[in-house]
Coordinates of C-alpha atoms and ligand atoms in Angstrom, one line a residue:
L364 CA 0.0 0.0 0.0
G365 CA 2.9 2.3 -0.7
S366 CA 4.6 1.9 2.8
E367 CA 8.3 1.6 3.0
F368 CA 9.4 -2.1 2.7
T369 CA 11.9 -2.5 5.6
S370 CA 9.7 -1.2 8.3
T371 CA 6.6 -3.0 7.0
F372 CA 8.5 -6.2 6.8
Y373 CA 9.9 -5.8 10.3
R374 CA 6.4 -5.1 11.6
A375 CA 5.0 -8.2 9.8
M376 CA 7.8 -10.3 11.4
T377 CA 7.0 -8.9 14.8
L378 CA 3.3 -9.7 14.3
M379 CA 4.0 -13.3 13.3
V380 CA 6.1 -13.9 16.4
A381 CA 3.6 -12.3 18.6
A382 CA 0.5 -14.1 17.1
S383 CA 1.9 -17.6 16.9
P384 CA -0.2 -19.6 19.4
C385 CA 2.4 -21.6 21.3
A386 CA 1.0 -20.6 24.7
V387 CA -2.5 -21.5 23.6
I388 CA -1.4 -24.9 22.4
I389 CA 0.6 -25.7 25.5
S390 CA -2.2 -24.5 27.9
T391 CA -4.1 -27.7 27.9
P392 CA -1.4 -30.4 28.0
A393 CA 0.5 -28.4 30.7
A394 CA -2.5 -28.5 33.0
V395 CA -3.9 -32.0 32.1
L396 CA -0.5 -33.8 32.2
S397 CA 0.3 -32.2 35.6
A398 CA -3.1 -33.3 36.9
I399 CA -2.5 -36.9 35.7
A400 CA 0.9 -36.9 37.4
S401 CA -0.5 -35.4 40.5
G402 CA -3.1 -38.2 40.6
G403 CA -0.5 -40.8 40.1
R404 CA 1.4 -39.6 43.2
Q405 CA -1.9 -39.9 45.2
G406 CA -2.6 -43.5 44.0
V407 CA -5.2 -42.4 41.4
L408 CA -4.7 -43.7 37.9
F409 CA -6.4 -41.6 35.1
K410 CA -6.5 -43.6 31.9
G411 CA -6.5 -40.4 29.8
G412 CA -6.7 -36.6 29.8
E413 CA -10.3 -36.5 28.8
H414 CA -11.2 -38.2 32.1
V415 CA -9.6 -35.4 34.1
E416 CA -11.9 -33.0 32.1
A417 CA -14.9 -35.3 32.6
A418 CA -14.3 -35.3 36.4
A419 CA -14.7 -31.5 36.4
N420 CA -18.4 -31.6 35.5
I421 CA -19.8 -34.4 37.6
D422 CA -23.2 -33.6 39.0
A423 CA -24.3 -37.0 40.4
V424 CA -22.3 -40.0 41.8
A425 CA -23.6 -43.6 42.0
F426 CA -21.9 -46.1 44.3
D427 CA -22.0 -49.8 44.4
K428 CA -22.5 -51.1 47.9
T429 CA -20.6 -54.4 48.4
G430 CA -16.9 -53.9 48.1
T431 CA -17.1 -50.2 47.3
L432 CA -18.9 -48.5 50.2
T433 CA -18.3 -51.6 52.4
Q434 CA -15.0 -53.4 52.7
G435 CA -16.2 -56.5 51.0
D436 CA -14.9 -58.7 53.8
T437 CA -18.3 -60.3 54.3
Q438 CA -18.6 -62.5 57.4
L439 CA -21.1 -65.1 58.3
T440 CA -22.7 -64.0 61.6
D441 CA -25.6 -66.4 62.2
V442 CA -26.8 -69.8 61.3
F443 CA -30.5 -70.6 62.2
V444 CA -32.1 -73.9 61.7
R445 CA -35.9 -73.9 61.2
E446 CA -37.4 -75.7 64.3
T447 CA -39.7 -77.9 62.3
A448 CA -37.2 -78.4 59.5
A449 CA -36.0 -81.9 59.8
D450 CA -34.8 -84.7 61.8
S451 CA -32.2 -83.4 64.1
L452 CA -30.5 -81.0 61.7
T453 CA -27.9 -79.0 63.6
D454 CA -26.4 -75.5 62.9
E455 CA -23.3 -77.3 61.8
G456 CA -25.2 -79.7 59.6
L457 CA -27.0 -76.8 57.9
L458 CA -23.7 -74.9 57.4
S459 CA -22.0 -77.9 55.9
L460 CA -24.8 -78.5 53.4
A461 CA -24.7 -74.9 52.4
T462 CA -20.9 -75.0 52.2
A463 CA -21.1 -78.0 49.9
V464 CA -23.0 -75.8 47.4
Q465 CA -21.1 -72.6 48.0
A466 CA -17.7 -74.1 47.5
R467 CA -18.6 -73.9 43.8
S468 CA -19.5 -70.3 43.8
E469 CA -17.3 -67.2 43.5
H470 CA -19.8 -64.9 45.2
H471 CA -18.8 -63.0 48.4
L472 CA -21.6 -64.6 50.4
A473 CA -20.3 -68.0 49.2
R474 CA -16.7 -67.2 50.2
A475 CA -17.9 -66.1 53.6
T476 CA -19.9 -69.4 54.0
V477 CA -16.9 -71.5 53.1
A478 CA -14.6 -69.5 55.4
A479 CA -17.0 -70.1 58.3
A480 CA -17.1 -73.8 57.7
E481 CA -13.3 -74.0 57.5
E482 CA -13.0 -72.1 60.8
R483 CA -15.3 -74.7 62.4
S484 CA -13.4 -77.5 60.6
L485 CA -16.6 -79.0 59.3
D486 CA -16.8 -82.1 57.1
V487 CA -18.3 -80.9 53.8
P488 CA -20.0 -83.4 51.5
D489 CA -19.5 -83.2 47.7
A490 CA -21.8 -81.3 45.5
R491 CA -22.8 -82.1 41.9
R492 CA -24.7 -80.2 39.2
F493 CA -24.1 -76.8 40.6
Q494 CA -26.2 -74.0 39.1
S495 CA -26.2 -70.3 39.8
V496 CA -28.8 -67.6 39.0
A497 CA -27.2 -64.2 38.9
G498 CA -28.3 -61.9 41.7
K499 CA -30.7 -64.5 43.2
G500 CA -29.1 -67.7 44.4
V501 CA -27.5 -71.1 43.8
C502 CA -28.3 -74.8 43.9
A503 CA -26.5 -78.1 43.6
D504 CA -27.1 -81.8 44.4
V505 CA -25.7 -82.8 47.8
E506 CA -26.1 -86.4 48.9
A507 CA -29.5 -87.6 47.8
S508 CA -31.2 -84.2 47.5
T509 CA -30.9 -80.7 46.0
I510 CA -29.9 -77.8 48.2
H511 CA -31.2 -74.4 47.2
I512 CA -29.7 -71.2 48.7
G513 CA -31.0 -67.8 47.7
N514 CA -32.9 -64.6 48.5
R515 CA -36.7 -63.9 48.3
S516 CA -36.6 -63.4 44.6
Y517 CA -34.9 -66.8 44.1
F518 CA -37.6 -68.6 46.1
E519 CA -40.4 -66.6 44.5
T520 CA -39.4 -66.4 40.9
V521 CA -36.9 -69.2 40.3
L522 CA -38.6 -71.9 42.3
G523 CA -41.8 -70.2 41.5
D524 CA -44.2 -73.1 40.9
A525 CA -42.8 -75.5 43.4
A526 CA -44.7 -75.1 46.7
V527 CA -42.0 -74.5 49.2
K528 CA -42.8 -75.8 52.7
G529 CA -42.2 -73.2 55.4
L530 CA -41.8 -70.3 52.9
E531 CA -44.1 -67.9 54.7
P532 CA -42.2 -68.0 58.0
G533 CA -39.0 -68.3 56.0
L534 CA -39.6 -65.0 54.3
D535 CA -40.7 -63.4 57.6
R536 CA -37.5 -64.4 59.2
L537 CA -35.5 -63.2 56.3
Q538 CA -37.2 -59.8 56.6
T539 CA -36.4 -59.6 60.4
L540 CA -32.7 -60.4 59.8
E541 CA -32.5 -57.8 56.9
A542 CA -34.1 -55.2 59.1
E543 CA -31.1 -55.7 61.5
G544 CA -28.9 -54.8 58.5
K545 CA -27.8 -58.4 57.8
T546 CA -27.7 -59.7 54.3
S547 CA -29.5 -63.0 54.6
V548 CA -30.4 -66.1 52.5
I549 CA -32.7 -69.0 52.9
V550 CA -31.4 -72.6 52.7
A551 CA -33.9 -75.2 51.5
R552 CA -33.8 -78.9 50.6
E553 CA -35.5 -80.4 47.6
D554 CA -36.4 -84.1 47.9
G555 CA -38.4 -85.8 45.1
G556 CA -40.1 -82.5 44.1
D557 CA -40.8 -81.3 47.7
V558 CA -38.9 -78.2 48.7
T559 CA -38.6 -77.5 52.5
V560 CA -37.0 -74.5 54.1
L561 CA -34.2 -75.8 56.4
G562 CA -32.9 -72.5 57.8
W563 CA -31.2 -69.2 57.2
L564 CA -27.7 -67.8 57.0
A565 CA -27.0 -64.1 57.9
F566 CA -24.0 -62.0 56.9
T567 CA -22.6 -58.6 57.7
D568 CA -20.0 -56.5 56.0
T569 CA -18.3 -53.4 57.5
V570 CA -18.7 -50.0 56.0
R571 CA -15.3 -48.5 54.9
P572 CA -14.0 -46.0 57.4
G573 CA -14.4 -42.4 56.2
A574 CA -17.4 -43.2 53.9
A575 CA -19.6 -40.7 55.6
E576 CA -16.9 -37.9 55.4
M577 CA -16.3 -38.7 51.8
I578 CA -20.1 -38.2 51.0
G579 CA -20.0 -34.9 52.9
E580 CA -17.0 -33.7 50.8
L581 CA -18.7 -34.6 47.6
R582 CA -21.6 -32.4 48.6
E583 CA -19.2 -29.5 49.4
L584 CA -17.8 -29.9 45.9
G585 CA -21.3 -29.3 44.6
V586 CA -22.4 -32.8 43.7
E587 CA -26.2 -32.6 43.6
H588 CA -27.3 -36.2 43.9
I589 CA -25.7 -39.4 45.4
V590 CA -27.2 -42.8 44.8
M591 CA -26.4 -46.4 45.9
L592 CA -26.9 -49.2 43.4
T593 CA -26.8 -52.7 44.8
G594 CA -27.8 -56.3 44.2
D595 CA -28.4 -56.7 47.9
N596 CA -31.7 -56.3 49.7
E597 CA -33.5 -52.9 50.1
R598 CA -33.5 -52.9 53.9
V599 CA -29.8 -53.7 54.3
A600 CA -28.9 -51.2 51.6
Q601 CA -31.1 -48.4 53.2
R602 CA -29.4 -48.9 56.6
I603 CA -26.0 -48.4 55.1
A604 CA -27.3 -45.4 53.0
D605 CA -28.6 -43.8 56.2
E606 CA -25.3 -44.4 58.0
V607 CA -23.2 -42.7 55.3
G608 CA -25.8 -40.1 54.1
I609 CA -26.8 -41.2 50.6
D610 CA -29.9 -39.7 49.0
E611 CA -31.3 -42.5 47.0
V612 CA -31.1 -46.3 47.2
Q613 CA -31.7 -48.6 44.2
A614 CA -31.6 -52.2 45.6
E615 CA -32.0 -55.7 44.3
L616 CA -30.6 -54.7 40.9
L617 CA -29.3 -57.1 38.3
P618 CA -26.2 -55.9 36.4
E619 CA -28.3 -54.8 33.4
E620 CA -30.6 -52.9 35.7
K621 CA -27.6 -51.0 37.1
V622 CA -26.9 -49.9 33.5
A623 CA -30.5 -48.8 33.1
T624 CA -30.3 -46.8 36.4
I625 CA -27.1 -45.1 35.2
E626 CA -28.8 -44.2 31.9
D627 CA -31.7 -42.7 33.8
L628 CA -29.3 -40.7 36.0
V629 CA -27.5 -39.4 32.9
D630 CA -30.9 -38.2 31.6
R631 CA -31.6 -36.4 34.8
H632 CA -28.1 -35.1 35.7
E633 CA -26.1 -35.3 32.5
N634 CA -22.6 -36.0 34.0
V635 CA -22.7 -39.0 36.2
A636 CA -19.8 -40.9 37.9
M637 CA -20.1 -44.5 38.9
V638 CA -17.9 -46.1 41.5
G639 CA -17.7 -49.9 41.7
D640 CA -15.6 -53.0 42.0
G641 CA -17.4 -56.0 40.8
V642 CA -18.0 -57.9 37.5
N643 CA -21.6 -56.8 37.9
D644 CA -20.6 -53.2 38.0
A645 CA -18.5 -53.3 34.8
P646 CA -21.4 -52.5 32.4
A647 CA -22.5 -49.6 34.6
L648 CA -18.8 -48.3 34.8
A649 CA -18.7 -48.3 31.0
T650 CA -22.1 -46.4 30.7
A651 CA -21.3 -43.6 33.2
T652 CA -19.7 -40.4 32.1
L653 CA -16.8 -41.3 34.4
G654 CA -16.3 -44.9 35.7
I655 CA -14.2 -45.2 38.8
A656 CA -13.0 -48.6 40.0
M657 CA -11.6 -49.7 43.3
G658 CA -8.1 -51.0 42.4
G659 CA -7.4 -53.3 45.3
A660 CA -10.8 -55.0 45.8
G661 CA -11.8 -54.6 42.2
T662 CA -12.1 -57.4 39.7
D663 CA -10.1 -57.3 36.5
V664 CA -13.1 -56.5 34.4
A665 CA -14.0 -53.5 36.5
L666 CA -10.4 -52.2 36.4
D667 CA -10.4 -52.7 32.6
T668 CA -13.7 -50.9 32.0
A669 CA -13.1 -48.0 34.4
D670 CA -11.7 -44.6 33.3
V671 CA -10.1 -44.0 36.7
V672 CA -8.7 -46.6 39.1
L673 CA -8.1 -45.9 42.8
M674 CA -5.0 -48.0 43.6
G675 CA -5.4 -48.0 47.4
D676 CA -9.2 -48.5 47.6
D677 CA -9.2 -45.2 49.5
L678 CA -12.7 -43.6 49.3
S679 CA -11.3 -40.1 50.2
K680 CA -9.7 -40.1 46.7
I681 CA -13.2 -39.8 45.1
P682 CA -13.6 -36.1 46.2
Y683 CA -9.9 -35.7 45.3
V684 CA -10.7 -36.9 41.7
L685 CA -13.6 -34.5 41.3
G686 CA -11.6 -31.7 43.0
L687 CA -8.7 -32.2 40.7
G688 CA -10.9 -32.1 37.7
R689 CA -12.4 -28.8 38.9
A690 CA -8.9 -27.4 39.7
T691 CA -7.7 -28.4 36.2
R692 CA -10.6 -26.7 34.6
R693 CA -9.9 -23.5 36.5
T694 CA -6.2 -23.7 35.5
L695 CA -7.2 -24.2 31.9
I696 CA -9.4 -21.1 31.9
V697 CA -6.7 -19.0 33.4
N698 CA -4.1 -20.4 31.0
L699 CA -6.3 -19.7 28.0
A700 CA -7.0 -16.2 29.3
I701 CA -3.2 -15.5 29.7
A702 CA -2.4 -17.0 26.2
F703 CA -5.1 -15.2 24.3
G704 CA -4.7 -12.1 26.4
A705 CA -1.0 -11.8 25.6
I706 CA -1.6 -12.4 21.9
A707 CA -4.4 -9.8 21.7
L708 CA -2.4 -7.2 23.6
M709 CA 0.7 -7.6 21.4
V710 CA -1.2 -7.9 18.1
G711 CA -3.3 -4.8 19.0
T712 CA -0.2 -2.8 19.9
I713 CA 1.7 -4.0 16.8
L714 CA -1.1 -3.0 14.5
L715 CA -1.6 0.4 16.1
R716 CA 2.0 1.5 16.6
G717 CA 4.5 -1.4 16.4
I718 CA 6.7 -2.9 19.0
P719 CA 10.4 -4.0 18.9
L720 CA 10.8 -7.6 17.7
P721 CA 12.8 -8.6 20.9
L722 CA 9.8 -7.5 23.0
A723 CA 7.4 -9.6 20.9
V724 CA 9.8 -12.6 21.5
V725 CA 9.8 -12.0 25.2
G726 CA 6.0 -11.6 25.2
H727 CA 5.6 -14.8 23.2
E728 CA 8.0 -17.0 25.1
G729 CA 7.0 -15.3 28.4
S730 CA 3.3 -16.3 28.1
T731 CA 4.3 -19.8 27.1
V732 CA 6.5 -20.2 30.2
L733 CA 3.8 -18.6 32.3
V734 CA 1.0 -21.0 31.2
S735 CA 3.4 -24.0 31.6
L736 CA 4.3 -22.9 35.2
N737 CA 0.6 -22.3 36.0
G738 CA -0.2 -25.8 34.7
L739 CA 2.7 -27.3 36.8
R740 CA 1.1 -25.9 40.0
L741 CA -1.4 -28.7 39.7
L742 CA 1.4 -31.1 40.6
G743 CA 1.0 -29.9 44.2
F744 CA -2.8 -30.4 44.3
R745 CA -3.8 -32.2 47.5
G746 CA -7.6 -32.0 47.3
Ligands
LIG1142 P1 -24.2 -57.9 45.7 O1 -22.8 -57.9 45.2 O2 -24.7 -56.6 46.1 O3 -24.4 -59.0 46.7 P2 -25.3 -59.7 43.6 O4 -26.0 -59.3 42.4 O5 -24.0 -60.4 43.4 O6 -25.1 -58.3 44.4 O7 -26.2 -60.6 44.5 C1 -27.5 -60.1 44.9 C2 -28.1 -61.1 45.9 O8 -28.3 -62.4 45.2 C3 -27.3 -61.4 47.1 O9 -27.5 -60.4 48.1 C4 -27.9 -62.8 47.5 O10 -29.1 -62.6 48.1 C5 -28.2 -63.4 46.1 N1 -27.1 -64.3 45.7 C6 -26.3 -64.2 44.7 N2 -25.3 -65.1 44.6 C7 -25.5 -65.9 45.7 C8 -24.9 -67.1 46.2 N3 -23.8 -67.7 45.7 N4 -25.4 -67.6 47.4 C9 -26.4 -67.0 48.0 N5 -27.1 -65.9 47.5 C10 -26.6 -65.4 46.4
LIG1143 MG1 -19.5 -54.7 44.6

């Protein structure tokens, strides 16, 4: 436009240095990689930067009960034989029949049963034709009959059309035990088509220390809704929910129902985190916006499907994860403001009156260093 070449060329060079977006580009990785490294030091494994960003927006959190809110060290607490059950069946007799079947199962109630029998050094008969119904119960042939072990739904829906002797009092007793916060199952024997309730087994599991504080911290972080999802009974679940301060309980869920509940939560709250440990939690972990698995207690499938793994099973790391996400987002906003701000300021000045090239270099490199340092501050994030 008729301007003198040397000064115009100099100004164009200055503009290109000032406007090149190094600081903008480095803003995000500087913050996100620092956040991932900081998580690593705290025993929190993020499987990617996008999960740090997802953690910033979580509005609702769903927890599995067994193994997540509780320690998963289920213990058999009581063995009850139904008075009119049979010919001199003792507590130990009932336990050894149940153990014969449960020796074939991987379930935590099964492991607790087997452990209790081992502790009492019981003789356990062999079992054949083991079958399990997910979320309901198990059965197998022991000696000359079939032993069934399960919850209300097992006896009502699986054994549906067989008239079970003693089922009414059996279910009443189950309800009383559950009201005490004990996860309980009915043991029954099937002989030539007749099913008779033999007794009950009751179990407890301890709530992880710090669970209630963790829920409180989530609320302070602005999480609107906290839900428990469990395959266990409603009464037992409600007791634990009350103890730790959870809003909503969804009990007696099958794995696919856990997924449906998460989908429903996503509809209502948009960004939902799911925390779980079991095989039956894996589909729900995959469906949630952010899947968090308990690394120590967790099964391989859960660890594989999750986006974040808590290496030490430390529940207090859940508020840490959400807090880190939020801190990372704040850092990103500040970084982008610094980066775009520096560019806008320099470009504006260059267009209006020009600045010396060395100053543009200092401004360009300076803002890049500044956003990197600001990102690195996240390395010190402690929650
Ligand atoms: P959770 O992990 O919360 O116990 P599950 O879906 O694994 O959830 O089991 C739900 C319920 O199904 C148990 O609480 C129990 O009543 C019954 N159940 C499942 N497997 C067994 C088993 N091996 N023995 C007895 N009951 C079982
Ligand atoms: Mg579990």
